[in-house]
């Protein structure tokens, strides 16, 4: 699973940055315009809010899960989610968590 999570993290970094790169190449590094563009219409705004809510839920869950399982470097999901998004942060956390998963008691 670690190879799958690592691969997903790489793909989850590259694919969004293809789109982000095209935006920044066309508009320059205009962060206010970038944020405004997330809400250009109802479909884009709904998708953006959906991802942002999911990201907050992921942060809370992964913080708690990392404490319970003693997953080191949990904090890496914070810059990962800010610089790329949930498509990097989630597989990155699952990659970090995987060695600890084997130590969890299995349900009977």
CSV table of N, CA, C and O in Angstrom, one decimal:
chain,number,residue,atom,x,y,z
A,1,UNK,N,0.8,-1.2,0.0
A,1,UNK,CA,0.0,0.0,0.0
A,1,UNK,C,0.9,1.3,0.0
A,1,UNK,O,0.4,2.3,-0.6
A,2,UNK,N,2.0,1.2,0.6
A,2,UNK,CA,2.9,2.4,0.7
A,2,UNK,C,3.2,2.9,-0.7
A,2,UNK,O,3.3,4.1,-1.0
A,3,UNK,N,3.5,1.9,-1.6
A,3,UNK,CA,3.9,2.3,-3.0
A,3,UNK,C,2.6,3.0,-3.7
A,3,UNK,O,2.8,4.0,-4.4
A,4,UNK,N,1.5,2.4,-3.4
A,4,UNK,CA,0.2,3.0,-4.0
A,4,UNK,C,0.1,4.4,-3.5
A,4,UNK,O,-0.2,5.4,-4.2
A,5,UNK,N,0.2,4.6,-2.1
A,5,UNK,CA,0.0,6.0,-1.5
A,5,UNK,C,1.1,6.9,-2.0
A,5,UNK,O,0.8,8.1,-2.3
A,6,UNK,N,2.3,6.5,-2.2
A,6,UNK,CA,3.4,7.3,-2.7
A,6,UNK,C,3.1,7.7,-4.1
A,6,UNK,O,3.2,8.9,-4.5
A,7,UNK,N,2.6,6.8,-4.9
A,7,UNK,CA,2.3,7.1,-6.3
A,7,UNK,C,1.1,8.0,-6.4
A,7,UNK,O,1.1,9.0,-7.2
A,8,UNK,N,0.1,7.8,-5.6
A,8,UNK,CA,-1.0,8.7,-5.5
A,8,UNK,C,-0.6,10.1,-5.1
A,8,UNK,O,-1.2,11.1,-5.6
A,9,UNK,N,0.3,10.2,-4.2
A,9,UNK,CA,0.8,11.6,-3.8
A,9,UNK,C,1.5,12.3,-4.9
A,9,UNK,O,1.3,13.5,-5.1
A,10,UNK,N,2.3,11.5,-5.7
A,10,UNK,CA,3.0,12.1,-6.8
A,10,UNK,C,2.0,12.6,-7.9
A,10,UNK,O,2.0,13.8,-8.3
A,11,UNK,N,1.0,11.7,-8.2
A,11,UNK,CA,0.0,12.1,-9.2
A,11,UNK,C,-0.8,13.3,-8.7
A,11,UNK,O,-1.1,14.2,-9.4
A,12,UNK,N,-1.1,13.2,-7.4
A,12,UNK,CA,-2.0,14.2,-6.7
A,12,UNK,C,-1.2,15.6,-6.6
A,12,UNK,O,-1.9,16.6,-6.3
A,13,UNK,N,0.1,15.6,-6.8
A,13,UNK,CA,0.8,16.8,-6.9
A,13,UNK,C,0.9,17.3,-8.3
A,13,UNK,O,0.7,18.5,-8.6
A,14,UNK,N,1.3,16.4,-9.2
A,14,UNK,CA,1.5,16.9,-10.6
A,14,UNK,C,0.2,17.3,-11.3
A,14,UNK,O,0.2,18.4,-11.9
A,15,UNK,N,-0.9,16.6,-11.2
A,15,UNK,CA,-2.1,16.9,-11.9
A,15,UNK,C,-2.6,18.3,-11.5
A,15,UNK,O,-2.9,19.1,-12.4
A,16,UNK,N,-2.8,18.6,-10.2
A,16,UNK,CA,-3.3,19.9,-9.9
A,16,UNK,C,-2.3,21.0,-10.4
A,16,UNK,O,-2.8,22.1,-10.8
A,17,UNK,N,-1.0,20.8,-10.2
A,17,UNK,CA,-0.1,21.8,-10.6
A,17,UNK,C,0.0,22.0,-12.1
A,17,UNK,O,0.5,23.1,-12.6
A,18,UNK,N,-0.4,21.1,-12.9
A,18,UNK,CA,-0.6,21.4,-14.4
A,18,UNK,C,-1.6,22.5,-14.6
A,18,UNK,O,-1.3,23.4,-15.3
A,19,UNK,N,-2.7,22.4,-13.8
A,19,UNK,CA,-3.7,23.4,-13.9
A,19,UNK,C,-3.3,24.7,-13.3
A,19,UNK,O,-3.5,25.8,-13.8
A,20,UNK,N,-2.7,24.6,-12.1
A,20,UNK,CA,-2.2,25.8,-11.4
A,20,UNK,C,-1.2,26.5,-12.2
A,20,UNK,O,-1.1,27.7,-12.3
A,21,UNK,N,-0.3,25.7,-12.7
A,21,UNK,CA,0.8,26.3,-13.6
A,21,UNK,C,0.3,27.0,-14.8
A,21,UNK,O,0.8,28.1,-15.1
A,22,UNK,N,-0.7,26.5,-15.4
A,22,UNK,CA,-1.3,27.2,-16.6
A,22,UNK,C,-1.9,28.5,-16.1
A,22,UNK,O,-1.8,29.5,-16.8
A,23,UNK,N,-2.6,28.5,-15.0
A,23,UNK,CA,-3.2,29.7,-14.5
A,23,UNK,C,-2.1,30.7,-14.2
A,23,UNK,O,-2.3,31.9,-14.6
A,24,UNK,N,-1.1,30.4,-13.4
A,24,UNK,CA,-0.1,31.3,-13.1
A,24,UNK,C,0.8,31.8,-14.3
A,24,UNK,O,1.2,32.9,-14.3
A,25,UNK,N,0.9,30.9,-15.3
A,25,UNK,CA,1.6,31.3,-16.5
A,25,UNK,C,0.8,32.4,-17.2
A,25,UNK,O,1.4,33.3,-17.8
A,26,UNK,N,-0.5,32.3,-17.2
A,26,UNK,CA,-1.4,33.2,-17.9
A,26,UNK,C,-1.6,34.5,-17.1
A,26,UNK,O,-1.6,35.6,-17.7
A,27,UNK,N,-1.8,34.3,-15.8
A,27,UNK,CA,-2.2,35.5,-15.0
A,27,UNK,C,-1.1,36.1,-14.1
A,27,UNK,O,-1.3,37.1,-13.5
A,28,UNK,N,0.0,35.4,-14.0
A,28,UNK,CA,1.1,35.7,-13.0
A,28,UNK,C,0.6,35.2,-11.7
A,28,UNK,O,-0.4,34.6,-11.5
A,29,UNK,N,1.5,35.5,-10.7
A,29,UNK,CA,1.2,35.0,-9.3
A,29,UNK,C,0.3,36.0,-8.7
A,29,UNK,O,0.7,36.9,-7.9
A,30,UNK,N,-1.0,35.9,-9.0
A,30,UNK,CA,-2.0,36.8,-8.5
A,30,UNK,C,-2.9,36.0,-7.6
A,30,UNK,O,-3.9,35.4,-8.0
A,31,UNK,N,-2.5,35.9,-6.3
A,31,UNK,CA,-3.3,35.1,-5.4
A,31,UNK,C,-4.7,35.5,-5.2
A,31,UNK,O,-5.6,34.7,-5.1
A,32,UNK,N,-5.0,36.8,-5.1
A,32,UNK,CA,-6.4,37.3,-4.9
A,32,UNK,C,-7.2,36.8,-6.2
A,32,UNK,O,-8.4,36.3,-6.0
A,33,UNK,N,-6.7,36.9,-7.4
A,33,UNK,CA,-7.4,36.5,-8.6
A,33,UNK,C,-7.6,35.0,-8.5
A,33,UNK,O,-8.6,34.4,-8.9
A,34,UNK,N,-6.6,34.2,-8.1
A,34,UNK,CA,-6.6,32.8,-7.9
A,34,UNK,C,-7.8,32.4,-7.0
A,34,UNK,O,-8.6,31.6,-7.4
A,35,UNK,N,-7.9,33.0,-5.9
A,35,UNK,CA,-8.9,32.7,-4.9
A,35,UNK,C,-10.3,33.1,-5.5
A,35,UNK,O,-11.3,32.4,-5.4
A,36,UNK,N,-10.4,34.3,-6.1
A,36,UNK,CA,-11.6,34.7,-6.8
A,36,UNK,C,-12.0,33.7,-7.9
A,36,UNK,O,-13.2,33.5,-8.0
A,37,UNK,N,-11.1,33.2,-8.6
A,37,UNK,CA,-11.4,32.3,-9.7
A,37,UNK,C,-12.0,31.0,-9.2
A,37,UNK,O,-12.7,30.3,-9.9
A,38,UNK,N,-11.8,30.6,-7.9
A,38,UNK,CA,-12.3,29.4,-7.4
A,38,UNK,C,-13.9,29.5,-7.3
A,38,UNK,O,-14.6,28.5,-7.2
A,39,UNK,N,-14.4,30.7,-7.3
A,39,UNK,CA,-15.8,31.0,-7.1
A,39,UNK,C,-16.4,31.7,-8.3
A,39,UNK,O,-17.3,32.5,-8.1
A,40,UNK,N,-15.9,31.5,-9.5
A,40,UNK,CA,-16.4,32.2,-10.7
A,40,UNK,C,-17.9,31.9,-11.0
A,40,UNK,O,-18.5,32.7,-11.6
A,41,UNK,N,-18.3,30.7,-10.6
A,41,UNK,CA,-19.8,30.4,-10.8
A,41,UNK,C,-20.2,29.4,-9.8
A,41,UNK,O,-19.4,28.9,-9.0
A,42,UNK,N,-21.5,29.0,-9.8
A,42,UNK,CA,-22.0,28.1,-8.8
A,42,UNK,C,-21.3,26.8,-8.8
A,42,UNK,O,-21.1,26.2,-7.7
A,43,UNK,N,-21.0,26.2,-9.9
A,43,UNK,CA,-20.4,24.9,-10.0
A,43,UNK,C,-19.0,24.9,-9.4
A,43,UNK,O,-18.6,24.1,-8.6
A,44,UNK,N,-18.2,25.9,-9.8
A,44,UNK,CA,-16.8,26.0,-9.3
A,44,UNK,C,-16.9,26.3,-7.8
A,44,UNK,O,-16.1,25.7,-7.0
A,45,UNK,N,-17.7,27.2,-7.4
A,45,UNK,CA,-17.8,27.5,-5.9
A,45,UNK,C,-18.3,26.4,-5.1
A,45,UNK,O,-17.7,26.1,-4.0
A,46,UNK,N,-19.2,25.6,-5.6
A,46,UNK,CA,-19.7,24.4,-4.9
A,46,UNK,C,-18.6,23.4,-4.7
A,46,UNK,O,-18.4,22.8,-3.7
A,47,UNK,N,-17.8,23.2,-5.8
A,47,UNK,CA,-16.7,22.2,-5.8
A,47,UNK,C,-15.6,22.7,-4.8
A,47,UNK,O,-15.1,22.0,-4.0
A,48,UNK,N,-15.3,24.0,-4.9
A,48,UNK,CA,-14.3,24.6,-4.0
A,48,UNK,C,-14.7,24.4,-2.6
A,48,UNK,O,-13.8,24.0,-1.7
A,49,UNK,N,-15.9,24.8,-2.2
A,49,UNK,CA,-16.3,24.7,-0.8
A,49,UNK,C,-16.4,23.2,-0.4
A,49,UNK,O,-16.0,22.9,0.7
A,50,UNK,N,-16.8,22.3,-1.3
A,50,UNK,CA,-16.8,20.9,-0.9
A,50,UNK,C,-15.4,20.4,-0.6
A,50,UNK,O,-15.2,19.7,0.4
A,51,UNK,N,-14.4,20.8,-1.4
A,51,UNK,CA,-13.0,20.4,-1.1
A,51,UNK,C,-12.5,21.1,0.2
A,51,UNK,O,-11.8,20.4,1.0
A,52,UNK,N,-12.8,22.3,0.4
A,52,UNK,CA,-12.3,23.0,1.6
A,52,UNK,C,-12.9,22.4,2.9
A,52,UNK,O,-12.2,22.2,3.9
A,53,UNK,N,-14.2,22.0,2.9
A,53,UNK,CA,-14.8,21.4,4.0
A,53,UNK,C,-14.2,20.0,4.2
A,53,UNK,O,-13.8,19.7,5.4
A,54,UNK,N,-14.0,19.3,3.2
A,54,UNK,CA,-13.3,18.0,3.3
A,54,UNK,C,-11.9,18.1,3.8
A,54,UNK,O,-11.5,17.3,4.6
A,55,UNK,N,-11.2,19.1,3.4
A,55,UNK,CA,-9.9,19.4,3.9
A,55,UNK,C,-9.9,19.6,5.4
A,55,UNK,O,-9.0,19.1,6.2
A,56,UNK,N,-10.8,20.4,5.9
A,56,UNK,CA,-10.9,20.7,7.4
A,56,UNK,C,-11.2,19.4,8.1
A,56,UNK,O,-10.6,19.1,9.2
A,57,UNK,N,-12.1,18.6,7.6
A,57,UNK,CA,-12.4,17.4,8.3
A,57,UNK,C,-11.2,16.4,8.3
A,57,UNK,O,-10.9,15.8,9.3
A,58,UNK,N,-10.5,16.4,7.2
A,58,UNK,CA,-9.3,15.6,7.1
A,58,UNK,C,-8.2,16.1,8.1
A,58,UNK,O,-7.6,15.2,8.7
A,59,UNK,N,-8.0,17.4,8.2
A,59,UNK,CA,-7.1,17.9,9.2
A,59,UNK,C,-7.4,17.4,10.6
A,59,UNK,O,-6.5,16.9,11.3
A,60,UNK,N,-8.6,17.5,11.0
A,60,UNK,CA,-9.1,17.2,12.3
A,60,UNK,C,-8.9,15.7,12.5
A,60,UNK,O,-8.3,15.2,13.5
A,61,UNK,N,-9.4,14.9,11.6
A,61,UNK,CA,-9.3,13.4,11.7
A,61,UNK,C,-7.8,13.0,11.7
A,61,UNK,O,-7.4,12.2,12.6
A,62,UNK,N,-7.0,13.5,10.8
A,62,UNK,CA,-5.6,13.0,10.7
A,62,UNK,C,-4.8,13.5,12.0
A,62,UNK,O,-3.9,12.7,12.4
A,63,UNK,N,-5.1,14.6,12.5
A,63,UNK,CA,-4.4,15.1,13.7
A,63,UNK,C,-4.7,14.1,14.9
A,63,UNK,O,-3.8,13.7,15.6
A,64,UNK,N,-6.0,13.8,15.0
A,64,UNK,CA,-6.4,12.9,16.1
A,64,UNK,C,-5.8,11.5,15.9
A,64,UNK,O,-5.3,10.9,16.8
A,65,UNK,N,-5.9,11.0,14.6
A,65,UNK,CA,-5.4,9.7,14.3
A,65,UNK,C,-3.9,9.6,14.5
A,65,UNK,O,-3.4,8.6,15.0
A,66,UNK,N,-3.2,10.7,14.1
A,66,UNK,CA,-1.7,10.7,14.3
A,66,UNK,C,-1.3,10.7,15.7
A,66,UNK,O,-0.4,10.0,16.1
A,67,UNK,N,-2.1,11.3,16.6
A,67,UNK,CA,-1.8,11.3,18.0
A,67,UNK,C,-2.0,9.9,18.6
A,67,UNK,O,-1.2,9.4,19.3
A,68,UNK,N,-3.2,9.3,18.2
A,68,UNK,CA,-3.5,7.9,18.7
A,68,UNK,C,-2.5,6.9,18.2
A,68,UNK,O,-2.2,6.0,19.0
A,69,UNK,N,-2.0,7.0,17.0
A,69,UNK,CA,-1.1,6.0,16.4
A,69,UNK,C,0.4,6.4,16.5
A,69,UNK,O,1.2,5.6,16.1
A,70,UNK,N,0.7,7.6,17.0
A,70,UNK,CA,2.0,8.1,17.1
A,70,UNK,C,2.7,8.2,15.7
A,70,UNK,O,3.8,7.7,15.5
A,71,UNK,N,1.9,8.7,14.8
A,71,UNK,CA,2.5,8.9,13.4
A,71,UNK,C,3.3,10.1,13.4
A,71,UNK,O,2.9,11.3,13.7
A,72,UNK,N,4.6,10.0,13.1
A,72,UNK,CA,5.5,11.1,13.1
A,72,UNK,C,5.3,11.9,11.8
A,72,UNK,O,4.8,11.5,10.8
A,73,UNK,N,5.7,13.2,11.9
A,73,UNK,CA,5.7,14.1,10.8
A,73,UNK,C,4.3,14.3,10.2
A,73,UNK,O,4.1,14.7,9.1
A,74,UNK,N,3.2,14.2,11.1
A,74,UNK,CA,1.9,14.4,10.7
A,74,UNK,C,1.7,15.8,10.1
A,74,UNK,O,1.0,16.1,9.2
A,75,UNK,N,2.5,16.8,10.7
A,75,UNK,CA,2.3,18.2,10.3
A,75,UNK,C,2.6,18.4,8.8
A,75,UNK,O,2.2,19.5,8.3
A,76,UNK,N,3.3,17.5,8.1
A,76,UNK,CA,3.6,17.7,6.7
A,76,UNK,C,2.3,17.8,5.9
A,76,UNK,O,2.3,18.4,4.8
A,77,UNK,N,1.2,17.3,6.4
A,77,UNK,CA,-0.1,17.4,5.6
A,77,UNK,C,-0.5,18.9,5.5
A,77,UNK,O,-1.3,19.2,4.6
A,78,UNK,N,-0.1,19.7,6.5
A,78,UNK,CA,-0.6,21.1,6.5
A,78,UNK,C,0.0,21.9,5.3
A,78,UNK,O,-0.7,22.5,4.5
A,79,UNK,N,1.4,21.9,5.2
A,79,UNK,CA,1.9,22.6,4.0
A,79,UNK,C,1.5,21.9,2.7
A,79,UNK,O,1.3,22.6,1.7
A,80,UNK,N,1.4,20.6,2.7
A,80,UNK,CA,1.0,19.8,1.5
A,80,UNK,C,-0.4,20.3,1.0
A,80,UNK,O,-0.6,20.5,-0.2
A,81,UNK,N,-1.3,20.4,2.0
A,81,UNK,CA,-2.7,20.8,1.6
A,81,UNK,C,-2.7,22.3,1.2
A,81,UNK,O,-3.6,22.6,0.3
A,82,UNK,N,-1.9,23.1,1.7
A,82,UNK,CA,-1.9,24.5,1.3
A,82,UNK,C,-1.2,24.8,0.0
A,82,UNK,O,-1.6,25.6,-0.8
A,83,UNK,N,-0.1,24.0,-0.3
A,83,UNK,CA,0.7,24.2,-1.5
A,83,UNK,C,0.1,23.4,-2.7
A,83,UNK,O,0.3,23.8,-3.8
A,84,UNK,N,-0.6,22.3,-2.4
A,84,UNK,CA,-1.2,21.5,-3.5
A,84,UNK,C,-2.7,21.3,-3.2
A,84,UNK,O,-3.5,21.8,-3.9
A,85,UNK,N,-3.0,20.6,-2.2
A,85,UNK,CA,-4.4,20.3,-1.9
A,85,UNK,C,-4.6,19.0,-1.2
A,85,UNK,O,-3.6,18.3,-0.9
A,86,UNK,N,-5.8,18.6,-1.1
A,86,UNK,CA,-6.2,17.3,-0.5
A,86,UNK,C,-5.6,16.1,-1.3
A,86,UNK,O,-5.3,15.1,-0.8
A,87,UNK,N,-5.4,16.3,-2.6
A,87,UNK,CA,-4.9,15.3,-3.5
A,87,UNK,C,-3.5,14.9,-3.2
A,87,UNK,O,-3.1,13.8,-3.5
A,88,UNK,N,-2.8,15.7,-2.5
A,88,UNK,CA,-1.4,15.4,-2.0
A,88,UNK,C,-1.5,15.0,-0.5
A,88,UNK,O,-0.9,14.0,-0.1
A,89,UNK,N,-2.2,15.8,0.3
A,89,UNK,CA,-2.2,15.7,1.7
A,89,UNK,C,-2.8,14.3,2.2
A,89,UNK,O,-2.2,13.7,3.0
A,90,UNK,N,-3.9,13.9,1.6
A,90,UNK,CA,-4.5,12.6,2.0
A,90,UNK,C,-3.6,11.4,1.7
A,90,UNK,O,-3.3,10.7,2.6
A,91,UNK,N,-3.1,11.2,0.5
A,91,UNK,CA,-2.2,10.1,0.3
A,91,UNK,C,-0.9,10.2,1.0
A,91,UNK,O,-0.3,9.2,1.5
A,92,UNK,N,-0.4,11.4,1.2
A,92,UNK,CA,0.8,11.6,2.0
A,92,UNK,C,0.6,11.1,3.5
A,92,UNK,O,1.4,10.4,4.0
A,93,UNK,N,-0.5,11.5,4.1
A,93,UNK,CA,-0.8,11.1,5.4
A,93,UNK,C,-1.0,9.5,5.5
A,93,UNK,O,-0.4,8.9,6.4
A,94,UNK,N,-1.7,9.0,4.5
A,94,UNK,CA,-1.9,7.5,4.5
A,94,UNK,C,-0.5,6.8,4.3
A,94,UNK,O,-0.3,5.7,4.9
A,95,UNK,N,0.4,7.4,3.6
A,95,UNK,CA,1.7,6.8,3.4
A,95,UNK,C,2.5,6.9,4.8
A,95,UNK,O,3.1,5.9,5.2
A,96,UNK,N,2.4,8.0,5.5
A,96,UNK,CA,3.0,8.1,6.8
A,96,UNK,C,2.4,7.2,7.8
A,96,UNK,O,3.1,6.6,8.7
A,97,UNK,N,1.1,6.9,7.7
A,97,UNK,CA,0.3,6.2,8.7
A,97,UNK,C,0.5,4.7,8.5
A,97,UNK,O,0.4,3.9,9.4
A,98,UNK,N,0.8,4.2,7.3
A,98,UNK,CA,0.7,2.8,6.9
A,98,UNK,C,1.6,1.9,7.8
A,98,UNK,O,1.1,0.9,8.3
A,99,UNK,N,2.8,2.3,8.2
A,99,UNK,CA,3.6,1.4,9.1
A,99,UNK,C,3.0,1.2,10.5
A,99,UNK,O,3.1,0.2,11.1
A,100,UNK,N,2.2,2.2,10.9
A,100,UNK,CA,1.5,2.2,12.2
A,100,UNK,C,0.2,1.4,12.2
A,100,UNK,O,-0.2,1.0,13.2
A,101,UNK,N,-0.3,1.3,11.0
A,101,UNK,CA,-1.6,0.6,10.9
A,101,UNK,C,-1.5,-0.9,11.3
A,101,UNK,O,-2.4,-1.5,11.9
A,102,UNK,N,-0.3,-1.5,11.0
A,102,UNK,CA,-0.1,-2.9,11.4
A,102,UNK,C,-0.2,-3.1,12.9
A,102,UNK,O,-0.5,-4.2,13.4
A,103,UNK,N,0.1,-2.1,13.7
A,103,UNK,CA,0.1,-2.2,15.1
A,103,UNK,C,-1.2,-2.1,15.7
A,103,UNK,O,-1.4,-2.3,16.9
A,104,UNK,N,-2.2,-1.6,15.0
A,104,UNK,CA,-3.6,-1.5,15.5
A,104,UNK,C,-4.2,-2.8,15.8
A,104,UNK,O,-4.0,-3.8,15.0
A,105,UNK,N,-4.9,-2.9,16.9
A,105,UNK,CA,-5.6,-4.2,17.1
A,105,UNK,C,-6.7,-4.4,16.1
A,105,UNK,O,-7.4,-3.5,15.7
A,106,UNK,N,-6.8,-5.6,15.6
A,106,UNK,CA,-7.8,-6.0,14.6
A,106,UNK,C,-9.2,-6.3,15.3
A,106,UNK,O,-9.2,-7.0,16.3
A,107,UNK,N,-10.3,-5.9,14.7
A,107,UNK,CA,-11.6,-6.3,15.3
A,107,UNK,C,-11.8,-7.8,15.2
A,107,UNK,O,-11.4,-8.4,14.2
A,108,UNK,N,-12.4,-8.3,16.2
A,108,UNK,CA,-12.7,-9.8,16.2
A,108,UNK,C,-13.8,-10.2,15.3
A,108,UNK,O,-14.6,-9.5,14.9
